[in-house]
Amino acid sequence: SRRRRRREAARNEAAAAAAAGDVEDQPLLRGIFEVKKKSCDVVLSAQRLRWSRITPESPLGGSSIGLHRKEESVEMKDVFSIKLKRRRFAGQEKGGILLGITIFVCLNKEGNKLKDATIHLGNISEDHCYVWYRSLKTILMGSTNILAHTLNGIQHTQTATLHIILGHLKSVDMCTFSSPFKPLRFGFSSMFGFGSRTLALAEKHRWIPPNQRKNFAVIKTLANLRPEDCEISFLPLKHLQQDSQENDRIQGHFLNVSIMAIPCLCSVAPRGLAPNTRLDDGSIALITVRNTSRQEFIRHLKRYASLKNQFSFPFIDTYIVEEVKVCPRIGMKHIPADNLNCTGSEENTYPWNIDGDLVEWATEVHIRCQAAEFGCCKGCNCEKQS
């Protein structure tokens, strides 16, 4: 009967959901750590971290009286940061004796109030802690981990974690960011302008749920759309430039500047933020979006989610380069006639979006290409991209 078919369909859906949940909760790592001064069996999955006290056996066999294996756990979605815990001497800034891993968790949510707590996993083995630290960091990366998505072809924490553990490596281009005075950091993708100001606004509203916060930041930044006045110099890729050619230089007002070392596959851009980039050819994609109307800029953004070329607009230029230097021009009093959106802010620092992390720098930034090796599945689609 129709009612029986509905019941069977409901049971099948429930079984499928349970199976999917079991897959997501399969152990990725298992090891022994000291938790609250007690030796514990610790298990990590993509969904949660759980631990239980190791029960010693009595001389007569079986468990000792009064000792029970009570399991505790924390959901990975509640973990917001981790770090390696070390003991350092007075005045020591780097290194130190490894004590284990500290996990920072958000607990006891009451309305808009959040309470944080820490979990200490004690273990003095460098190798043991480093494997766990890398796996935890991979899970925490979430949607901003465009490297794992690009290398593995899918956005799946278990896949990325397992390839790291198994030691599958792939040569990948990455960017080094430096100022005229010192190195700043490493990264794979960076945005200056709209992409960075959207992230800066989202970071100021961390109390809003992630999806709503992202939409709010995009809409708010579009409403206050304004270009950045800067000068960009770059060195074209060697086999693309002429013998007499020197560094190219462009300047003006830009709504967004993207500098990508990899294609940067993500949920908002299935083909990638820089689909013409290769993984390990020693090049960087430089994409500049000059000042234009808000309507045209929105058309450009919508193209990322479609099969159409998002760069086929007269106000967008793309370059394949080896290095780039971005120099904001502070305190420009004269605004050219082609400046369609408001400008004139004389801020001392400028936000950058580096792999989904917000950083603020007050000086020119020099970006160079550098090779590195990262976890990658064998035979994955990254072979087609390289």
Tab-separated table of C-alpha atoms in Angstrom:
chain	number	residue	atom	x	y	z
A	1	SER	CA	0.000	0.000	0.000
A	2	ARG	CA	0.953	3.656	-0.260
A	3	ARG	CA	1.371	3.935	3.527
A	4	ARG	CA	3.716	0.939	3.593
A	5	ARG	CA	5.834	2.378	0.777
A	6	ARG	CA	6.114	5.652	2.692
A	7	ARG	CA	7.254	3.820	5.832
A	8	GLU	CA	9.854	1.869	3.848
A	9	ALA	CA	11.103	5.056	2.188
A	10	ALA	CA	11.370	6.752	5.579
A	11	ARG	CA	13.329	3.792	6.983
A	12	ASN	CA	15.681	3.842	3.985
A	13	GLU	CA	16.294	7.568	4.392
A	14	ALA	CA	16.972	7.130	8.103
A	15	ALA	CA	19.382	4.270	7.391
A	16	ALA	CA	21.201	6.342	4.758
A	17	ALA	CA	21.486	9.289	7.139
A	18	ALA	CA	22.800	7.026	9.885
A	19	ALA	CA	25.337	5.503	7.497
A	20	ALA	CA	26.494	8.958	6.417
A	21	GLY	CA	26.826	9.956	10.048
A	22	ASP	CA	28.868	6.825	10.766
A	23	VAL	CA	31.225	7.647	7.884
A	24	GLU	CA	31.743	11.193	9.153
A	25	ASP	CA	32.401	9.831	12.663
A	26	GLN	CA	34.939	7.216	11.628
A	27	PRO	CA	38.223	7.585	13.566
A	28	LEU	CA	40.960	9.507	11.784
A	29	LEU	CA	43.522	9.299	14.583
A	30	ARG	CA	43.811	7.437	17.853
A	31	GLY	CA	46.452	7.924	20.509
A	32	ILE	CA	47.280	8.233	24.186
A	33	PHE	CA	47.379	11.646	25.848
A	34	GLU	CA	47.224	12.906	29.392
A	35	VAL	CA	43.954	14.754	30.052
A	36	LYS	CA	43.424	16.319	33.483
A	37	LYS	CA	46.505	14.440	34.744
A	38	LYS	CA	45.008	11.073	33.740
A	39	SER	CA	46.147	8.839	30.863
A	40	CYS	CA	43.373	8.722	28.289
A	41	ASP	CA	42.570	6.976	25.037
A	42	VAL	CA	41.866	9.865	22.618
A	43	VAL	CA	40.038	9.439	19.295
A	44	LEU	CA	39.695	12.114	16.595
A	45	SER	CA	37.065	12.090	13.843
A	46	ALA	CA	35.880	14.791	11.461
A	47	GLN	CA	32.887	15.452	13.732
A	48	ARG	CA	34.239	15.227	17.270
A	49	LEU	CA	37.152	14.652	19.609
A	50	ARG	CA	36.464	12.120	22.349
A	51	TRP	CA	38.515	10.620	25.143
A	52	SER	CA	38.133	8.126	27.971
A	53	ARG	CA	40.360	7.251	30.893
A	54	ILE	CA	42.539	4.184	30.420
A	55	THR	CA	41.418	1.619	32.991
A	56	PRO	CA	44.235	-0.485	34.481
A	57	GLU	CA	43.703	-4.197	34.889
A	58	SER	CA	43.691	-5.839	38.303
A	59	PRO	CA	46.191	-8.647	39.050
A	60	LEU	CA	43.327	-11.155	38.921
A	61	GLY	CA	42.190	-9.991	35.503
A	62	GLY	CA	39.382	-7.685	34.533
A	63	SER	CA	39.037	-4.038	35.439
A	64	SER	CA	39.867	-2.614	38.819
A	65	ILE	CA	36.927	-2.017	41.106
A	66	GLY	CA	35.561	1.506	41.048
A	67	LEU	CA	37.220	2.514	37.767
A	68	HIS	CA	34.816	3.090	34.876
A	69	ARG	CA	35.497	4.125	31.293
A	70	LYS	CA	33.440	7.297	31.182
A	71	GLU	CA	33.803	8.875	27.752
A	72	GLU	CA	33.929	12.629	27.274
A	73	SER	CA	33.806	14.458	23.969
A	74	VAL	CA	33.695	17.819	22.251
A	75	GLU	CA	32.214	18.643	18.860
A	76	MET	CA	34.772	19.894	16.338
A	77	LYS	CA	32.357	22.635	15.288
A	78	ASP	CA	32.822	24.116	18.782
A	79	VAL	CA	36.634	24.208	18.482
A	80	PHE	CA	37.887	27.619	17.379
A	81	SER	CA	41.666	27.337	17.803
A	82	ILE	CA	44.537	25.009	18.692
A	83	LYS	CA	48.206	25.448	19.511
A	84	LEU	CA	51.239	23.445	20.568
A	85	LYS	CA	51.885	23.954	24.270
A	86	ARG	CA	55.522	24.514	25.253
A	87	ARG	CA	57.418	25.464	28.390
A	88	ARG	CA	59.800	28.362	27.807
A	89	PHE	CA	62.346	29.977	30.059
A	90	ALA	CA	62.196	33.662	30.946
A	91	GLY	CA	63.030	35.716	27.866
A	92	GLN	CA	62.743	32.744	25.495
A	93	GLU	CA	60.484	33.612	22.542
A	94	LYS	CA	60.812	30.517	20.340
A	95	GLY	CA	61.181	26.787	20.873
A	96	GLY	CA	60.892	25.308	24.326
A	97	ILE	CA	60.004	21.934	25.812
A	98	LEU	CA	56.907	20.450	24.194
A	99	LEU	CA	54.142	19.640	26.669
A	100	GLY	CA	51.333	18.708	24.268
A	101	ILE	CA	48.415	20.330	22.439
A	102	THR	CA	45.977	22.930	23.751
A	103	ILE	CA	42.493	23.026	22.218
A	104	PHE	CA	40.277	26.090	22.655
A	105	VAL	CA	36.560	25.329	22.742
A	106	CYS	CA	33.400	27.434	22.852
A	107	LEU	CA	30.947	25.996	25.408
A	108	ASN	CA	27.754	26.842	27.310
A	109	LYS	CA	26.078	29.024	24.727
A	110	GLU	CA	23.466	31.254	26.358
A	111	GLY	CA	21.787	33.705	24.038
A	112	ASN	CA	24.485	35.929	22.568
A	113	LYS	CA	26.986	35.035	25.312
A	114	LEU	CA	29.756	32.535	24.615
A	115	LYS	CA	31.993	30.877	27.193
A	116	ASP	CA	35.366	29.505	26.174
A	117	ALA	CA	37.258	26.598	27.707
A	118	THR	CA	40.551	24.811	27.097
A	119	ILE	CA	41.397	21.134	26.760
A	120	HIS	CA	45.024	20.104	27.261
A	121	LEU	CA	46.258	16.939	25.552
A	122	GLY	CA	49.554	16.157	27.255
A	123	ASN	CA	52.270	14.282	25.345
A	124	ILE	CA	55.968	15.135	25.028
A	125	SER	CA	56.511	13.308	21.716
A	126	GLU	CA	57.213	15.836	18.942
A	127	ASP	CA	56.276	13.413	16.134
A	128	HIS	CA	53.081	12.252	17.819
A	129	CYS	CA	51.865	15.770	18.616
A	130	TYR	CA	52.789	17.132	15.192
A	131	VAL	CA	50.655	14.527	13.369
A	132	TRP	CA	47.690	15.364	15.606
A	133	TYR	CA	48.288	19.091	15.279
A	134	ARG	CA	48.302	18.926	11.470
A	135	SER	CA	45.116	16.859	11.389
A	136	LEU	CA	43.312	19.170	13.803
A	137	LYS	CA	44.369	22.209	11.778
A	138	THR	CA	43.112	20.569	8.579
A	139	ILE	CA	39.669	19.967	10.113
A	140	LEU	CA	39.504	23.502	11.514
A	141	MET	CA	40.306	25.056	8.127
A	142	GLY	CA	36.802	24.259	6.906
A	143	SER	CA	35.524	26.245	3.904
A	144	THR	CA	38.553	28.536	3.812
A	145	ASN	CA	40.919	25.665	3.036
A	146	ILE	CA	41.073	26.249	-0.699
A	147	LEU	CA	44.367	24.370	-0.884
A	148	ALA	CA	42.811	21.049	0.175
A	149	HIS	CA	39.839	21.655	-2.128
A	150	THR	CA	42.124	22.438	-5.068
A	151	LEU	CA	44.467	19.500	-4.483
A	152	ASN	CA	41.853	16.833	-3.754
A	153	GLY	CA	39.056	18.112	-5.969
A	154	ILE	CA	36.505	17.914	-3.155
A	155	GLN	CA	35.861	19.810	0.065
A	156	HIS	CA	36.086	16.920	2.512
A	157	THR	CA	38.000	17.017	5.780
A	158	GLN	CA	38.554	13.266	6.000
A	159	THR	CA	40.138	13.096	2.547
A	160	ALA	CA	42.567	15.915	3.296
A	161	THR	CA	43.445	14.523	6.726
A	162	LEU	CA	44.090	10.984	5.493
A	163	HIS	CA	46.406	12.142	2.697
A	164	ILE	CA	48.421	14.178	5.187
A	165	ILE	CA	48.742	11.150	7.472
A	166	LEU	CA	49.683	8.843	4.573
A	167	GLY	CA	52.342	11.276	3.401
A	168	HIS	CA	51.061	11.839	-0.148
A	169	LEU	CA	52.912	14.912	-1.392
A	170	LYS	CA	52.499	17.241	-4.362
A	171	SER	CA	54.657	20.171	-5.437
A	172	VAL	CA	52.580	23.356	-5.247
A	173	ASP	CA	53.308	27.025	-5.892
A	174	MET	CA	52.797	29.375	-2.987
A	175	CYS	CA	53.295	33.086	-2.322
A	176	THR	CA	55.684	34.797	0.048
A	177	PHE	CA	54.506	38.173	1.326
A	178	SER	CA	57.067	40.708	2.487
A	179	SER	CA	57.398	44.403	3.228
A	180	PRO	CA	60.450	46.543	2.402
A	181	PHE	CA	61.697	45.758	5.906
A	182	LYS	CA	60.872	42.121	6.715
A	183	PRO	CA	59.056	38.945	5.589
A	184	LEU	CA	55.382	38.937	6.544
A	185	ARG	CA	53.898	35.485	5.869
A	186	PHE	CA	53.200	32.710	3.364
A	187	GLY	CA	49.945	32.025	1.530
A	188	PHE	CA	48.278	30.700	-1.608
A	189	SER	CA	45.669	33.341	-2.368
A	190	SER	CA	45.305	37.008	-1.530
A	191	MET	CA	42.816	39.771	-2.204
A	192	PHE	CA	43.180	43.500	-1.746
A	193	GLY	CA	40.132	45.739	-2.016
A	194	PHE	CA	36.615	44.313	-2.094
A	195	GLY	CA	37.660	40.803	-1.020
A	196	SER	CA	39.617	42.066	1.971
A	197	ARG	CA	37.119	44.712	3.085
A	198	THR	CA	34.320	42.127	2.997
A	199	LEU	CA	36.347	39.859	5.277
A	200	ALA	CA	37.224	42.761	7.590
A	201	LEU	CA	33.534	43.598	7.985
A	202	ALA	CA	32.633	39.954	8.621
A	203	GLU	CA	35.289	39.693	11.338
A	204	LYS	CA	33.665	42.598	13.188
A	205	HIS	CA	30.396	40.652	13.398
A	206	ARG	CA	31.575	37.248	14.623
A	207	TRP	CA	28.433	36.868	16.735
A	208	ILE	CA	26.333	36.422	13.575
A	209	PRO	CA	26.044	32.797	12.287
A	210	PRO	CA	28.621	32.077	9.515
A	211	ASN	CA	26.333	31.967	6.459
A	212	GLN	CA	24.355	35.022	7.523
A	213	ARG	CA	27.566	36.849	8.415
A	214	LYS	CA	29.017	36.168	4.967
A	215	ASN	CA	25.907	37.433	3.167
A	216	PHE	CA	25.682	40.482	5.410
A	217	ALA	CA	29.327	41.416	4.792
A	218	VAL	CA	29.030	41.067	1.005
A	219	ILE	CA	25.848	43.157	0.794
A	220	LYS	CA	27.171	45.823	3.162
A	221	THR	CA	30.483	46.122	1.310
A	222	LEU	CA	28.683	46.347	-2.033
A	223	ALA	CA	26.494	49.116	-0.636
A	224	ASN	CA	29.616	51.069	0.365
A	225	LEU	CA	31.638	50.050	-2.683
A	226	ARG	CA	34.752	52.146	-3.186
A	227	PRO	CA	38.044	51.628	-5.000
A	228	GLU	CA	41.582	51.547	-3.668
A	229	ASP	CA	44.095	54.006	-5.098
A	230	CYS	CA	47.316	52.086	-5.606
A	231	GLU	CA	50.254	51.375	-7.870
A	232	ILE	CA	50.963	47.812	-8.991
A	233	SER	CA	54.261	46.693	-10.496
A	234	PHE	CA	54.881	43.132	-11.639
A	235	LEU	CA	57.414	40.933	-13.395
A	236	PRO	CA	55.822	38.864	-16.196
A	237	LEU	CA	56.597	35.162	-16.397
A	238	LYS	CA	59.990	34.635	-18.061
A	239	HIS	CA	58.829	32.697	-21.111
A	240	LEU	CA	56.106	35.310	-21.749
A	241	GLN	CA	58.271	38.431	-21.637
A	242	GLN	CA	60.615	39.873	-24.245
A	243	ASP	CA	64.362	40.157	-23.609
A	244	SER	CA	64.186	43.940	-23.319
A	245	GLN	CA	61.063	44.001	-21.194
A	246	GLU	CA	61.322	45.226	-17.615
A	247	ASN	CA	58.825	45.309	-14.776
A	248	ASP	CA	55.396	46.436	-15.897
A	249	ARG	CA	53.641	49.100	-13.882
A	250	ILE	CA	49.979	50.070	-13.639
A	251	GLN	CA	48.266	52.539	-11.351
A	252	GLY	CA	44.829	53.909	-10.685
A	253	HIS	CA	41.698	53.045	-8.743
A	254	PHE	CA	40.936	49.335	-8.341
A	255	LEU	CA	37.860	47.734	-6.810
A	256	ASN	CA	39.746	44.496	-6.236
A	257	VAL	CA	43.196	43.021	-6.794
A	258	SER	CA	43.600	39.225	-6.618
A	259	ILE	CA	46.945	37.437	-6.496
A	260	MET	CA	46.629	33.646	-6.710
A	261	ALA	CA	49.289	30.927	-6.824
A	262	ILE	CA	46.757	28.084	-7.319
A	263	PRO	CA	43.322	27.832	-9.006
A	264	CYS	CA	41.573	28.245	-5.615
A	265	LEU	CA	38.539	25.987	-5.983
A	266	CYS	CA	35.828	26.812	-3.456
A	267	SER	CA	32.067	26.637	-2.974
A	268	VAL	CA	31.432	30.107	-4.423
A	269	ALA	CA	33.676	29.455	-7.452
A	270	PRO	CA	33.538	25.781	-8.541
A	271	ARG	CA	35.923	26.486	-11.440
A	272	GLY	CA	38.227	28.419	-9.137
A	273	LEU	CA	38.927	32.056	-8.336
A	274	ALA	CA	41.822	31.839	-10.808
A	275	PRO	CA	40.890	28.967	-13.159
A	276	ASN	CA	43.749	29.620	-15.601
A	277	THR	CA	46.413	29.130	-12.933
A	278	ARG	CA	48.519	25.973	-12.661
A	279	LEU	CA	49.641	24.304	-9.469
A	280	ASP	CA	53.406	24.131	-9.922
A	281	ASP	CA	54.629	26.090	-12.951
A	282	GLY	CA	56.281	28.878	-10.958
A	283	SER	CA	53.674	31.496	-11.841
A	284	ILE	CA	51.155	33.713	-10.066
A	285	ALA	CA	47.837	34.942	-11.448
A	286	LEU	CA	47.360	38.700	-11.068
A	287	ILE	CA	43.746	39.811	-11.592
A	288	THR	CA	42.893	43.510	-11.397
A	289	VAL	CA	39.362	44.925	-11.382
A	290	ARG	CA	39.415	48.619	-12.209
A	291	ASN	CA	36.833	51.061	-10.951
A	292	THR	CA	33.427	50.592	-12.554
A	293	SER	CA	29.760	50.877	-11.691
A	294	ARG	CA	28.271	48.782	-8.918
A	295	GLN	CA	25.973	47.034	-11.397
A	296	GLU	CA	28.848	45.917	-13.626
A	297	PHE	CA	30.888	44.770	-10.648
A	298	ILE	CA	27.992	42.619	-9.399
A	299	ARG	CA	27.716	41.062	-12.876
A	300	HIS	CA	31.388	40.153	-12.600
A	301	LEU	CA	30.888	38.542	-9.166
A	302	LYS	CA	27.926	36.472	-10.358
A	303	ARG	CA	30.045	34.973	-13.137
A	304	TYR	CA	32.163	33.061	-10.582
A	305	ALA	CA	29.281	30.684	-9.870
A	306	SER	CA	28.526	30.077	-13.567
A	307	LEU	CA	30.314	28.586	-16.556
A	308	LYS	CA	30.805	32.002	-18.150
A	309	ASN	CA	34.183	33.715	-18.172
A	310	GLN	CA	34.249	36.000	-15.133
A	311	PHE	CA	37.086	38.038	-16.635
A	312	SER	CA	35.468	38.975	-19.971
A	313	PHE	CA	34.789	42.576	-18.966
A	314	PRO	CA	36.618	45.672	-20.246
A	315	PHE	CA	37.480	46.774	-16.701
A	316	ILE	CA	39.254	43.495	-15.803
A	317	ASP	CA	42.843	42.604	-16.704
A	318	THR	CA	44.623	39.312	-16.041
A	319	TYR	CA	48.372	38.670	-16.010
A	320	ILE	CA	50.648	35.666	-15.477
A	321	VAL	CA	53.589	36.876	-13.405
A	322	GLU	CA	56.476	35.795	-11.199
A	323	GLU	CA	56.209	38.540	-8.607
A	324	VAL	CA	53.978	41.488	-7.760
A	325	LYS	CA	54.350	44.632	-5.690
A	326	VAL	CA	51.222	46.450	-4.459
A	327	CYS	CA	51.763	49.958	-3.146
A	328	PRO	CA	48.707	51.877	-1.828
A	329	ARG	CA	48.909	55.596	-2.483
A	330	ILE	CA	47.978	57.265	0.793
A	331	GLY	CA	46.529	60.735	1.053
A	332	MET	CA	45.742	61.349	-2.616
A	333	LYS	CA	43.856	64.640	-2.724
A	334	HIS	CA	43.008	64.680	-6.425
A	335	ILE	CA	40.291	62.252	-7.546
A	336	PRO	CA	40.285	61.499	-11.305
A	337	ALA	CA	37.131	61.963	-13.309
A	338	ASP	CA	36.896	58.222	-14.004
A	339	ASN	CA	36.474	57.499	-10.294
A	340	LEU	CA	32.835	56.410	-10.274
A	341	ASN	CA	32.678	55.469	-6.597
A	342	CYS	CA	33.539	57.532	-3.554
A	343	THR	CA	37.107	57.540	-2.259
A	344	GLY	CA	39.384	59.850	-0.337
A	345	SER	CA	39.911	57.833	2.852
A	346	GLU	CA	43.343	58.368	4.342
A	347	GLU	CA	43.653	55.242	6.451
A	348	ASN	CA	47.034	54.230	7.801
A	349	THR	CA	46.527	50.491	7.350
A	350	TYR	CA	44.906	48.404	4.642
A	351	PRO	CA	43.187	45.031	5.090
A	352	TRP	CA	44.348	41.991	3.119
A	353	ASN	CA	42.548	38.678	2.737
A	354	ILE	CA	45.226	35.959	2.826
A	355	ASP	CA	43.725	32.469	2.491
A	356	GLY	CA	40.659	33.648	4.390
A	357	ASP	CA	42.708	35.249	7.180
A	358	LEU	CA	42.448	38.978	7.821
A	359	VAL	CA	45.756	40.844	8.081
A	360	GLU	CA	46.400	44.583	8.040
A	361	TRP	CA	49.535	46.169	6.639
A	362	ALA	CA	50.419	49.845	6.347
A	363	THR	CA	53.127	49.534	3.719
A	364	GLU	CA	53.663	48.208	0.222
A	365	VAL	CA	53.541	44.424	-0.088
A	366	HIS	CA	55.874	42.379	-2.276
A	367	ILE	CA	54.586	38.949	-3.371
A	368	ARG	CA	56.862	36.307	-4.891
A	369	CYS	CA	56.248	32.757	-6.098
A	370	GLN	CA	57.867	29.846	-4.273
A	371	ALA	CA	57.512	26.060	-4.547
A	372	ALA	CA	56.394	23.853	-1.640
A	373	GLU	CA	55.065	20.322	-1.040
A	374	PHE	CA	51.705	19.483	0.521
A	375	GLY	CA	49.455	16.498	1.101
A	376	CYS	CA	47.660	15.316	-2.029
A	377	CYS	CA	45.867	12.204	-3.177
A	378	LYS	CA	47.556	10.113	-5.855
A	379	GLY	CA	45.763	10.252	-9.164
A	380	CYS	CA	43.521	13.169	-8.155
A	381	ASN	CA	42.439	15.947	-10.480
A	382	CYS	CA	45.392	18.127	-9.478
A	383	GLU	CA	47.448	16.194	-12.031
A	384	LYS	CA	45.194	17.680	-14.708
A	385	GLN	CA	45.675	21.197	-13.353
A	386	SER	CA	49.465	21.088	-13.195
